[in-house]
CSV table of N, CA, C and O in Angstrom, one decimal:
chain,number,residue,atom,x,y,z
U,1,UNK,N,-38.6,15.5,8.8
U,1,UNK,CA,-38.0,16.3,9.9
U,1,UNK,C,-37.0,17.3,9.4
U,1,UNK,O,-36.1,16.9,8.6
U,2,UNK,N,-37.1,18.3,9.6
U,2,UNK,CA,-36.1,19.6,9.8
U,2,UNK,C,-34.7,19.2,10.3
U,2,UNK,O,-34.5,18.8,11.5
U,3,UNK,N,-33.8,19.2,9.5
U,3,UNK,CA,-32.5,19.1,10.1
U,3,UNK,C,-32.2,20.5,11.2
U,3,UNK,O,-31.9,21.6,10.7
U,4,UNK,N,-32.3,20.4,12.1
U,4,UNK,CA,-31.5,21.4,13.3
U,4,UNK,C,-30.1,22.4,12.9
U,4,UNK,O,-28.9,22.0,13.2
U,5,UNK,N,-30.2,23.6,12.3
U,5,UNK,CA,-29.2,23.9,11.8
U,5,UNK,C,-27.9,24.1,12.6
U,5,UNK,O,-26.8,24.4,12.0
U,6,UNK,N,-28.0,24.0,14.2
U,6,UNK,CA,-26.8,24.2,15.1
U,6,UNK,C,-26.2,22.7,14.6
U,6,UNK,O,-25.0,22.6,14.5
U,7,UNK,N,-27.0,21.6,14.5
U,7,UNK,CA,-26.4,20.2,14.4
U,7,UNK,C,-24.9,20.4,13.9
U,7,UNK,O,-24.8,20.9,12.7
U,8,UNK,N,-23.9,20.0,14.5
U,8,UNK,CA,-22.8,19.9,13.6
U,8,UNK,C,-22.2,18.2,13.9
U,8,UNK,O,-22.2,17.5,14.9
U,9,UNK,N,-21.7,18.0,12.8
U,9,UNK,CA,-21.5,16.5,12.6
U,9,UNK,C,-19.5,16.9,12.7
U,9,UNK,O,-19.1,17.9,12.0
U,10,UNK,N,-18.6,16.3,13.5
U,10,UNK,CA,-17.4,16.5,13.3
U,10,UNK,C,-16.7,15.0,13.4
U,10,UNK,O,-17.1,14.1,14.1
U,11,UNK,N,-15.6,15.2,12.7
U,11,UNK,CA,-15.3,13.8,12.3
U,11,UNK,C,-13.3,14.5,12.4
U,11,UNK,O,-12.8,15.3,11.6
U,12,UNK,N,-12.7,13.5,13.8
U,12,UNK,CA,-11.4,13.9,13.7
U,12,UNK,C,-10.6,12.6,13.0
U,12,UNK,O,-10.9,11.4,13.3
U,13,UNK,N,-9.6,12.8,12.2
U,13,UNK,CA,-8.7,12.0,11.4
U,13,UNK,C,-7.1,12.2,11.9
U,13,UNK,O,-6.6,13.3,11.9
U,14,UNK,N,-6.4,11.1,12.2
U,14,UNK,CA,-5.2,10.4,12.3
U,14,UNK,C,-5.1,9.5,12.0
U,14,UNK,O,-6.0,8.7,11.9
U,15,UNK,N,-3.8,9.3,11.7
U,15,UNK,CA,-3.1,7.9,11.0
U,15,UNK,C,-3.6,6.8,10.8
U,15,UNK,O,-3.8,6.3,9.8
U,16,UNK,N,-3.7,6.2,12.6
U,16,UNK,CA,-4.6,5.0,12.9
U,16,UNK,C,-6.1,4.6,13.4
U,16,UNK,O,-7.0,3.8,13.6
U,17,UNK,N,-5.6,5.9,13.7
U,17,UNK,CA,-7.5,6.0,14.5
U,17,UNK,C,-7.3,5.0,15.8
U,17,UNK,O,-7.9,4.0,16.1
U,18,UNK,N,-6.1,5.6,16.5
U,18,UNK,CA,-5.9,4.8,17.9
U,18,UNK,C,-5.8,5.7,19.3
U,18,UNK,O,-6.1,5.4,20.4
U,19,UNK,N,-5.4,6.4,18.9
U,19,UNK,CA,-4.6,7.7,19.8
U,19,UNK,C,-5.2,9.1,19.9
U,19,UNK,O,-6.2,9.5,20.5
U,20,UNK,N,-4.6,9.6,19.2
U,20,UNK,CA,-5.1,11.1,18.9
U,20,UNK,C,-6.4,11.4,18.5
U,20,UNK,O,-6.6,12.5,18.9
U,21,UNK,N,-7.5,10.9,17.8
U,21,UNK,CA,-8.2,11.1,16.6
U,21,UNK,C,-9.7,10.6,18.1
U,21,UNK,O,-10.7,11.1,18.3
U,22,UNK,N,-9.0,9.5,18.7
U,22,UNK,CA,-10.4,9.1,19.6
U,22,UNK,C,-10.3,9.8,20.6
U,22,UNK,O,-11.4,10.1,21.0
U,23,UNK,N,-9.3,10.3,21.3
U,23,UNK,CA,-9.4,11.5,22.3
U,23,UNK,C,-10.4,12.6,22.1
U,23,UNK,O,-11.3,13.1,22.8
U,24,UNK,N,-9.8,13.0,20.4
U,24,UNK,CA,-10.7,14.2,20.5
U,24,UNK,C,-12.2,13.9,20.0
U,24,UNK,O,-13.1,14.8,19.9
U,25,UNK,N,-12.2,13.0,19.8
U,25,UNK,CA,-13.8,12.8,19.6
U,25,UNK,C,-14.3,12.5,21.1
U,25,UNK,O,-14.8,13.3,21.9
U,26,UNK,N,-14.1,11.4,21.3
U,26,UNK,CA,-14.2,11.8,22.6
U,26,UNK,C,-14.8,12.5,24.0
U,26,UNK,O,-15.7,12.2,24.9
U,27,UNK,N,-13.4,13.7,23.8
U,27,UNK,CA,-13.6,15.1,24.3
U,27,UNK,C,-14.9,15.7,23.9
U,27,UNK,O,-15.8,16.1,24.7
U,28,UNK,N,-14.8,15.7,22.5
U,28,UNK,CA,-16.3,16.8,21.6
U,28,UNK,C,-17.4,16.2,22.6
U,28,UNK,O,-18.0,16.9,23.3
U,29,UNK,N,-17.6,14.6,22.6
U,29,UNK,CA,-18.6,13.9,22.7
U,29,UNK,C,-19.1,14.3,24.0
U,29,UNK,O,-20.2,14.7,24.2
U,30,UNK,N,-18.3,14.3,25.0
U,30,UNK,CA,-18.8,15.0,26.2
U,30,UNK,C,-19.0,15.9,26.5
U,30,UNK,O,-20.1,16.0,26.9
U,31,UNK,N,-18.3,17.1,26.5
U,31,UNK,CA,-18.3,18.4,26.1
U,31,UNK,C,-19.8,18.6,25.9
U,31,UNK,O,-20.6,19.0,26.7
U,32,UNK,N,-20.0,18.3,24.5
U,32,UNK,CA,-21.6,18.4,23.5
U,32,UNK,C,-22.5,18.0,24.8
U,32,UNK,O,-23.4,18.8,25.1
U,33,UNK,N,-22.3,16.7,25.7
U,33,UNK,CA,-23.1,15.8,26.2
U,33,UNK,C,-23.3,16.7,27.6
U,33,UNK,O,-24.4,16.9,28.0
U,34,UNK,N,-22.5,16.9,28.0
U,34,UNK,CA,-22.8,17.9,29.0
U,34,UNK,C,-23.1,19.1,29.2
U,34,UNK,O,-23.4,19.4,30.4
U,35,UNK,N,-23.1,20.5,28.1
U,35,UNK,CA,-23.6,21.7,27.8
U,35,UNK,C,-24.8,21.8,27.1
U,35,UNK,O,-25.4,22.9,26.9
U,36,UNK,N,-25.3,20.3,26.5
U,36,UNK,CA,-26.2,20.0,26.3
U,36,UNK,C,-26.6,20.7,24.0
U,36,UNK,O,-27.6,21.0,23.4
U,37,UNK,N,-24.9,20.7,23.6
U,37,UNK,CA,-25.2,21.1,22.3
U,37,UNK,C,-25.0,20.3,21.1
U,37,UNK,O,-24.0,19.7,20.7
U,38,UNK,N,-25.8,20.4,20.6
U,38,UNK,CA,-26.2,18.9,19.0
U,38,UNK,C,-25.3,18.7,18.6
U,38,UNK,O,-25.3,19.2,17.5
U,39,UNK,N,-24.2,17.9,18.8
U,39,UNK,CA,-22.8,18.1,17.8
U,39,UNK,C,-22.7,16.3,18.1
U,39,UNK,O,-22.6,15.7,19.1
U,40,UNK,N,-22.6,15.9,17.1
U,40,UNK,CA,-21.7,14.3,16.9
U,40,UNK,C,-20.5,14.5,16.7
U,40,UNK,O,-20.0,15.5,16.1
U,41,UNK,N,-19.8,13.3,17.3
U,41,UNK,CA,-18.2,13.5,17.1
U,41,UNK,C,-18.2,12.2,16.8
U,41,UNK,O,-19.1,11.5,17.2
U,42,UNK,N,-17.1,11.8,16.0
U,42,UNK,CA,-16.4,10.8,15.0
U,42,UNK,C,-14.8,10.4,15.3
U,42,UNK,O,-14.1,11.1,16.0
U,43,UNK,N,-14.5,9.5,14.8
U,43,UNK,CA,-12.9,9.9,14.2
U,43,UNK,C,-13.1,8.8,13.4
U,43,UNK,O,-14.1,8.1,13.2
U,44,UNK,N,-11.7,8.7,12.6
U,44,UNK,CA,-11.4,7.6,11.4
U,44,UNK,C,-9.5,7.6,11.4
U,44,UNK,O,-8.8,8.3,12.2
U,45,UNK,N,-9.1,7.0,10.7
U,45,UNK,CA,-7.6,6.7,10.7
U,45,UNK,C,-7.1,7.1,9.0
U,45,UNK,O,-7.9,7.4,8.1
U,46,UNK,N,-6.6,7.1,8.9
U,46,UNK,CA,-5.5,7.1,7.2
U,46,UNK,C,-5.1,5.8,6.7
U,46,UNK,O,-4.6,5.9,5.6
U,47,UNK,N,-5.2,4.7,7.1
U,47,UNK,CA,-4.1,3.8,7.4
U,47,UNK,C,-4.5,2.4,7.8
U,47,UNK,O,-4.4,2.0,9.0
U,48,UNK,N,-4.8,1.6,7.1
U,48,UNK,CA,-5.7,0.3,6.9
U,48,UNK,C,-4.4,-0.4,8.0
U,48,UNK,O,-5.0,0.4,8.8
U,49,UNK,N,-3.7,-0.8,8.5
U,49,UNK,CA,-3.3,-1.3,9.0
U,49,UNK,C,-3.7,-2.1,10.8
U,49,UNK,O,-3.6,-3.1,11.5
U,50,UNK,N,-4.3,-0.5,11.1
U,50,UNK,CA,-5.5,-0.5,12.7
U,50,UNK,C,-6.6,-0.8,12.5
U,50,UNK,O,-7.3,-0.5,13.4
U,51,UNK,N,-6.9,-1.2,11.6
U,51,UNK,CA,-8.8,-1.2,11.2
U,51,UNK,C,-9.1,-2.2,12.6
U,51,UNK,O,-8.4,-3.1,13.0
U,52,UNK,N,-10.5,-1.4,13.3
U,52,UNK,CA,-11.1,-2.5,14.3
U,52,UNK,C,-10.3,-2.9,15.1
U,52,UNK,O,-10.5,-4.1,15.5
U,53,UNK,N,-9.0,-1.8,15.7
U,53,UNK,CA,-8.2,-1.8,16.9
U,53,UNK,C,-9.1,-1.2,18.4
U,53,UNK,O,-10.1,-0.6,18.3
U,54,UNK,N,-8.6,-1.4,19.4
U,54,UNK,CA,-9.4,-0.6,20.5
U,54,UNK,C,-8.5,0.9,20.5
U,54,UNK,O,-7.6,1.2,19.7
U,55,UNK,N,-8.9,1.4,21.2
U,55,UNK,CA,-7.8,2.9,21.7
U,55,UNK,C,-6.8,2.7,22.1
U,55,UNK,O,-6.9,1.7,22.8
U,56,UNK,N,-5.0,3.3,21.8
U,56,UNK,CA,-4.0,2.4,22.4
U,56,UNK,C,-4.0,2.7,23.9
U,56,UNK,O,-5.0,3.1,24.5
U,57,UNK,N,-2.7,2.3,24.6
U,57,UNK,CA,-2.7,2.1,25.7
U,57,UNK,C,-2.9,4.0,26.6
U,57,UNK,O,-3.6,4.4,27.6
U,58,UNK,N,-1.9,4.8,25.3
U,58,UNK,CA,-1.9,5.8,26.1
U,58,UNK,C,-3.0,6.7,26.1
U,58,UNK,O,-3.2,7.6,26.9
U,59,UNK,N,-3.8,6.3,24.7
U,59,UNK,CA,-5.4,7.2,24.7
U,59,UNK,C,-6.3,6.9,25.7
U,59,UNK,O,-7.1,7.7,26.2
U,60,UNK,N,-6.1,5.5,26.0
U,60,UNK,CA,-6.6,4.7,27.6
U,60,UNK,C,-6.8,5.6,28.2
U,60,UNK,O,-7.8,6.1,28.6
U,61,UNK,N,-5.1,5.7,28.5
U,61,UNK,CA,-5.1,6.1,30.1
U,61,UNK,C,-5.1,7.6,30.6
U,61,UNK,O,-5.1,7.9,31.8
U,62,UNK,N,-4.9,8.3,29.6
U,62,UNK,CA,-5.4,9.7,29.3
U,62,UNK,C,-6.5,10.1,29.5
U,62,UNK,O,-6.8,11.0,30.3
U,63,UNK,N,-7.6,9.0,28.4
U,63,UNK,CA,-9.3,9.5,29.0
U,63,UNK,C,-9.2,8.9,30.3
U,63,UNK,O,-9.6,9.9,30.9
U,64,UNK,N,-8.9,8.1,31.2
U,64,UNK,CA,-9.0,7.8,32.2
U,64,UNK,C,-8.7,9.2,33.4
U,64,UNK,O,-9.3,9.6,34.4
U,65,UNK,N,-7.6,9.6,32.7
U,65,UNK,CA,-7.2,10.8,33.4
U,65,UNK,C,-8.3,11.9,33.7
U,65,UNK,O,-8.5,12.6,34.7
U,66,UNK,N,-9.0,11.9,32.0
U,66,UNK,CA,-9.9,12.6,31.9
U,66,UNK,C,-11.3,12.2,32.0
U,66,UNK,O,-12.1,12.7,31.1
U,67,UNK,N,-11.9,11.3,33.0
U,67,UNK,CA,-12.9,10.7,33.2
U,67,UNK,C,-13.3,10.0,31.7
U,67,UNK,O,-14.5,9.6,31.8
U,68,UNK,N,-12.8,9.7,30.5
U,68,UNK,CA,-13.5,9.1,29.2
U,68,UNK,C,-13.4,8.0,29.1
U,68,UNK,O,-12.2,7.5,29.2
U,69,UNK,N,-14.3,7.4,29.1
U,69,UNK,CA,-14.6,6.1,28.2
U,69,UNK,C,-13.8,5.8,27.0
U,69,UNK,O,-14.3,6.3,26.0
U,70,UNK,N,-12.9,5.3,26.8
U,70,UNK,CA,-12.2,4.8,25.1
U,70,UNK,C,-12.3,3.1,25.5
U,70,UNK,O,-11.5,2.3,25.3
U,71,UNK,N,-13.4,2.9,26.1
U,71,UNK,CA,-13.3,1.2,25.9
U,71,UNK,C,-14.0,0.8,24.6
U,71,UNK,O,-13.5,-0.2,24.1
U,72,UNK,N,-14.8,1.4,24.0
U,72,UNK,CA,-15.5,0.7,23.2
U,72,UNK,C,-15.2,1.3,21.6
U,72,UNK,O,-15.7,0.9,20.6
U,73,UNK,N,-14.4,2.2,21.7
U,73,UNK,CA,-13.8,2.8,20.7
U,73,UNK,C,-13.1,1.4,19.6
U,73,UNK,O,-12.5,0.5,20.2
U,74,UNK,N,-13.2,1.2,18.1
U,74,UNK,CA,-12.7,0.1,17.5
U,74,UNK,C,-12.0,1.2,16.5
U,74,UNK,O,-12.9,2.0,16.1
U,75,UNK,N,-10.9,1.5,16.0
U,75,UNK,CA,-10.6,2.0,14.9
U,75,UNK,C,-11.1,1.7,13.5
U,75,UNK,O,-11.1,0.5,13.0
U,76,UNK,N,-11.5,3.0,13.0
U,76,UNK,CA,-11.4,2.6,11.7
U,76,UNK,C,-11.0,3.0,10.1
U,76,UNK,O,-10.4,4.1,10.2
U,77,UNK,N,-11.1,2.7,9.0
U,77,UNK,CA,-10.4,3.6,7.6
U,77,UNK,C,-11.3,4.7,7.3
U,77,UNK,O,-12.5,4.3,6.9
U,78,UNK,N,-11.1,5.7,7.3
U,78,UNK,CA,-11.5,7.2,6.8
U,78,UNK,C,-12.2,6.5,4.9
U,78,UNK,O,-11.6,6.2,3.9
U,79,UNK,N,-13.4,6.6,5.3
U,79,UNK,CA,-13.9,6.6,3.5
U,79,UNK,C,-14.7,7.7,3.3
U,79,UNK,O,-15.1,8.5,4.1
U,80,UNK,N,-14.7,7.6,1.5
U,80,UNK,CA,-14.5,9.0,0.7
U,80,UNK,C,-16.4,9.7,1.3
U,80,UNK,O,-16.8,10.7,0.8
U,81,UNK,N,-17.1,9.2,2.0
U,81,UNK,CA,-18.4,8.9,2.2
U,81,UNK,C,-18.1,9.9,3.7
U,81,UNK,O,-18.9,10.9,3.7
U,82,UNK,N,-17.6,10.0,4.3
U,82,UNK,CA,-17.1,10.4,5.7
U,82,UNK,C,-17.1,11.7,5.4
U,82,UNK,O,-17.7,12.4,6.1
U,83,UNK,N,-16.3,12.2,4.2
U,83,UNK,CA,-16.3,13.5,3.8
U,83,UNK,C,-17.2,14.4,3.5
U,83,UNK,O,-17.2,15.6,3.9
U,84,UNK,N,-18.1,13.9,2.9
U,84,UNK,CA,-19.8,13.8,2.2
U,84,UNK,C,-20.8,14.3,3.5
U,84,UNK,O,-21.5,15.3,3.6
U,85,UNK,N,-20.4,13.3,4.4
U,85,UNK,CA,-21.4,13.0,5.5
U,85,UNK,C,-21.2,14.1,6.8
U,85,UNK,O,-22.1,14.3,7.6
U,86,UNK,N,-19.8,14.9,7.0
U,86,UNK,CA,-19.9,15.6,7.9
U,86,UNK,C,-19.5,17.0,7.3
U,86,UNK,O,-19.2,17.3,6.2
U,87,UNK,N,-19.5,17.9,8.9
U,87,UNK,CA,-19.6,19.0,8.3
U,87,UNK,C,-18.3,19.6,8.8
U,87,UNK,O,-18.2,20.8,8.6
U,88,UNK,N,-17.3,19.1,9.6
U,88,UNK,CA,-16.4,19.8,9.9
U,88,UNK,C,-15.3,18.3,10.1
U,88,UNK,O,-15.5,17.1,10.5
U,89,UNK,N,-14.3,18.8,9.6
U,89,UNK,CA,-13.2,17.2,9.5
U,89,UNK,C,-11.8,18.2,10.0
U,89,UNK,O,-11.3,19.0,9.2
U,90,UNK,N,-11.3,18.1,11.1
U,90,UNK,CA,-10.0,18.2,11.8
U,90,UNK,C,-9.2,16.8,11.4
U,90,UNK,O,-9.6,15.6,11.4
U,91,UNK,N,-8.1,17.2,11.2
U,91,UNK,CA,-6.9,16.3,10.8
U,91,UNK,C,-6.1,16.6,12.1
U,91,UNK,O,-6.0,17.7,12.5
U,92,UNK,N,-5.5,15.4,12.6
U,92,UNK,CA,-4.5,15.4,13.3
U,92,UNK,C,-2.9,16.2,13.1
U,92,UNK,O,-2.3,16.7,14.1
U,93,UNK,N,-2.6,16.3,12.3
U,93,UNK,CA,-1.7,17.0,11.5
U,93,UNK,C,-1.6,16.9,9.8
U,93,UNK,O,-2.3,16.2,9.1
U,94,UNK,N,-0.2,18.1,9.5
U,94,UNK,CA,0.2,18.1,8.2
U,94,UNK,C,-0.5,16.8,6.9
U,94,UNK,O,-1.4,16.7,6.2
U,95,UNK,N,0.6,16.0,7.3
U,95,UNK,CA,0.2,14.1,6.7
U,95,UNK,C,-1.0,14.0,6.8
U,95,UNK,O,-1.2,14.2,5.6
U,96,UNK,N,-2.3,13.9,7.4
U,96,UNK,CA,-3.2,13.6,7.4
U,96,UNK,C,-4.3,14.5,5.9
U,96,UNK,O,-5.3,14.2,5.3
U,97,UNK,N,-3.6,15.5,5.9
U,97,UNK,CA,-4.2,16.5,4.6
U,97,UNK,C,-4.3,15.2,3.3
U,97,UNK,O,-5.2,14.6,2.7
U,98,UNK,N,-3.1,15.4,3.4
U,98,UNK,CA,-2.5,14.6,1.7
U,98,UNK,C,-2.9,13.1,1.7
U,98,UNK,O,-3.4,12.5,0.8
U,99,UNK,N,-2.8,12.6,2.9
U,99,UNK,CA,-3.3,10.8,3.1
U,99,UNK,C,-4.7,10.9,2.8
U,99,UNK,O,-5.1,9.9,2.2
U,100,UNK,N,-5.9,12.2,3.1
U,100,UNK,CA,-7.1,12.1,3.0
U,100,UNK,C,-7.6,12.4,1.8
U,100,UNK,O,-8.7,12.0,1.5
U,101,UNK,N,-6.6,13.4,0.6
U,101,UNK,CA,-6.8,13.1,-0.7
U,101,UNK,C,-6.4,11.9,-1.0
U,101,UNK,O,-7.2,11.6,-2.0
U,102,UNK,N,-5.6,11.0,-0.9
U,102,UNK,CA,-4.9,10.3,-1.7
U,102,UNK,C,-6.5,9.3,-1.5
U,102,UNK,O,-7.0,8.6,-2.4
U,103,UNK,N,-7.0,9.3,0.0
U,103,UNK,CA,-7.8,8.3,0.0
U,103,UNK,C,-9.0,8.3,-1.1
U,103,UNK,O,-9.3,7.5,-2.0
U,104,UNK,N,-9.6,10.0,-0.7
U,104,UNK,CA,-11.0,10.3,-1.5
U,104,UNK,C,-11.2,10.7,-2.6
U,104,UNK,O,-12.3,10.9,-3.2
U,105,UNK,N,-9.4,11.0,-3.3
U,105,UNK,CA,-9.5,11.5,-4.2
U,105,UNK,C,-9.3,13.2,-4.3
U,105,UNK,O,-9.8,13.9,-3.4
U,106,UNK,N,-8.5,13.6,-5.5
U,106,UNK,CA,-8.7,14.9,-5.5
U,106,UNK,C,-10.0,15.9,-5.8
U,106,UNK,O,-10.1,17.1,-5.4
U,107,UNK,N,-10.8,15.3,-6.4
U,107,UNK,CA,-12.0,15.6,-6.8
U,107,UNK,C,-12.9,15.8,-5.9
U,107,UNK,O,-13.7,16.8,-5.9
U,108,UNK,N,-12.9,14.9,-5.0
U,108,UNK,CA,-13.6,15.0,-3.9
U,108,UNK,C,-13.4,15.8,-2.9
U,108,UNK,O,-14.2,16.5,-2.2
U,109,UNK,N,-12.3,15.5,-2.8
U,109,UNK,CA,-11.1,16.4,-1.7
U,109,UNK,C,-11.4,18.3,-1.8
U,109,UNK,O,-11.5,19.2,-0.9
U,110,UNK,N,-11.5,18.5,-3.1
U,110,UNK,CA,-11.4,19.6,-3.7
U,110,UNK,C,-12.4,20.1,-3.8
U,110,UNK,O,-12.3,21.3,-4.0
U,111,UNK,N,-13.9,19.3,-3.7
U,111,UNK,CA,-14.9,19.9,-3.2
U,111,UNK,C,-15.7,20.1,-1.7
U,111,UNK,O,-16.8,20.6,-1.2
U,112,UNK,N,-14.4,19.5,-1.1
U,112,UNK,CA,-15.1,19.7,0.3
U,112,UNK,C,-13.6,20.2,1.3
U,112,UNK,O,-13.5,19.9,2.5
U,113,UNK,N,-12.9,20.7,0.8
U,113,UNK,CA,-11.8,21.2,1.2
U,113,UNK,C,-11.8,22.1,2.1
U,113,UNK,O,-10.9,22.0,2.9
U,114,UNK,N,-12.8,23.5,2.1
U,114,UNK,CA,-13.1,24.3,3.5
U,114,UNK,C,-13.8,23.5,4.3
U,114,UNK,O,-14.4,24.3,5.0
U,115,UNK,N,-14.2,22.4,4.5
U,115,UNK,CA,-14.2,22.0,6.6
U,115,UNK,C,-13.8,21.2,6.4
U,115,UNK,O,-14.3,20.1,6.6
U,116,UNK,N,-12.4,21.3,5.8
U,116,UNK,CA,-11.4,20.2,6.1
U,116,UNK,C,-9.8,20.8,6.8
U,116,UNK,O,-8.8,21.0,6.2
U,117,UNK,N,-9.8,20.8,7.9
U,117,UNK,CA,-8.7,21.7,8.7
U,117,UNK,C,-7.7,20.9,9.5
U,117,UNK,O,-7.8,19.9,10.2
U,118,UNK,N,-6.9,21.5,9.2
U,118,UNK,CA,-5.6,21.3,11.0
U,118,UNK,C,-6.1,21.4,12.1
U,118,UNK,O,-6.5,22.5,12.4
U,119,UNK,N,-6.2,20.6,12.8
U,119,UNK,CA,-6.5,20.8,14.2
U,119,UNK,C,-6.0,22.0,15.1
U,119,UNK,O,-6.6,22.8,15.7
U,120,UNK,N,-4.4,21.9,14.9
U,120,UNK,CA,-3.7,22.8,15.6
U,120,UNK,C,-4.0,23.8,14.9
U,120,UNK,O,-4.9,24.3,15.6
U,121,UNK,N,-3.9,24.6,13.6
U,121,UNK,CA,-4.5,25.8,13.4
U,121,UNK,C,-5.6,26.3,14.3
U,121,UNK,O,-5.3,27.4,14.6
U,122,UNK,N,-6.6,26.1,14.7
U,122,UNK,CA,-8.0,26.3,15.3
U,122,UNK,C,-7.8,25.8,17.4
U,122,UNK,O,-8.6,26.0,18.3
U,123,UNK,N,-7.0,25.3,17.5
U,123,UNK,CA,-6.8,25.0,18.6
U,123,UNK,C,-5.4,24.9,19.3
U,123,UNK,O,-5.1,23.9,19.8
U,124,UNK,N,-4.9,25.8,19.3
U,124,UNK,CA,-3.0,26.0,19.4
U,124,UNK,C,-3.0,25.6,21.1
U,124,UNK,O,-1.9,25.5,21.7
């Protein structure tokens, strides 16, 4: 099969992968789901401490706000494969840059470093 070249695979990263990182996936996921355009959304965390947490209380109640589902959301650790595997990676902030080499390495980092962005740059 022909990969679909609109396909975009996006994968958002924070700290824990509790809060911020599952909103905007999320978001993408319906958005995509409802204009009807090929895009997977992701997220992952920095930070082995949340592994296989649900969404916190206030990502809850936010998508709630915002009709989303974060029930089934489990956090988890950003691996060096994640990088590889998509095609656009938003970081929640600054920290999240340097936490994502430290994880995959500079080597790695350094070869896939243009679709690897700030959120806020692209979305103020």
């Amino acid at each position: 099969l022909e990969e679909n070249i609109n396909m975009r695979r996006v994968l958002f990263v924070c700290f824990g992968n509790r809060w911020l990182s599952p909103l905007a996936e999320a978001i993408l996921r319906d958005k995509a789901t409802k204009h009807n355009i090929p895009w997977t959304a992701s997220s992952a965390g920095t930070f082995t401490l949340f592994e296989n947490q649900p969404a916190n209380r206030w990502a809850e109640a936010t998508g709630r706000r915002l009709k989303l589902d974060l029930s089934q959301h489990r956090s988890r650790l950003l691996q060096p494969q994640d990088i590889i595997d998509n095609d656009l990676i938003y970081t929640m902030d600054t920290d999240n840059l340097s936490e994502i080499e430290d994880i995959v390495g500079p080597q790695l980092f350094n070869q896939h470093r243009s679709k690897i962005r700030l959120f806020l740059d692209e979305n103020p």
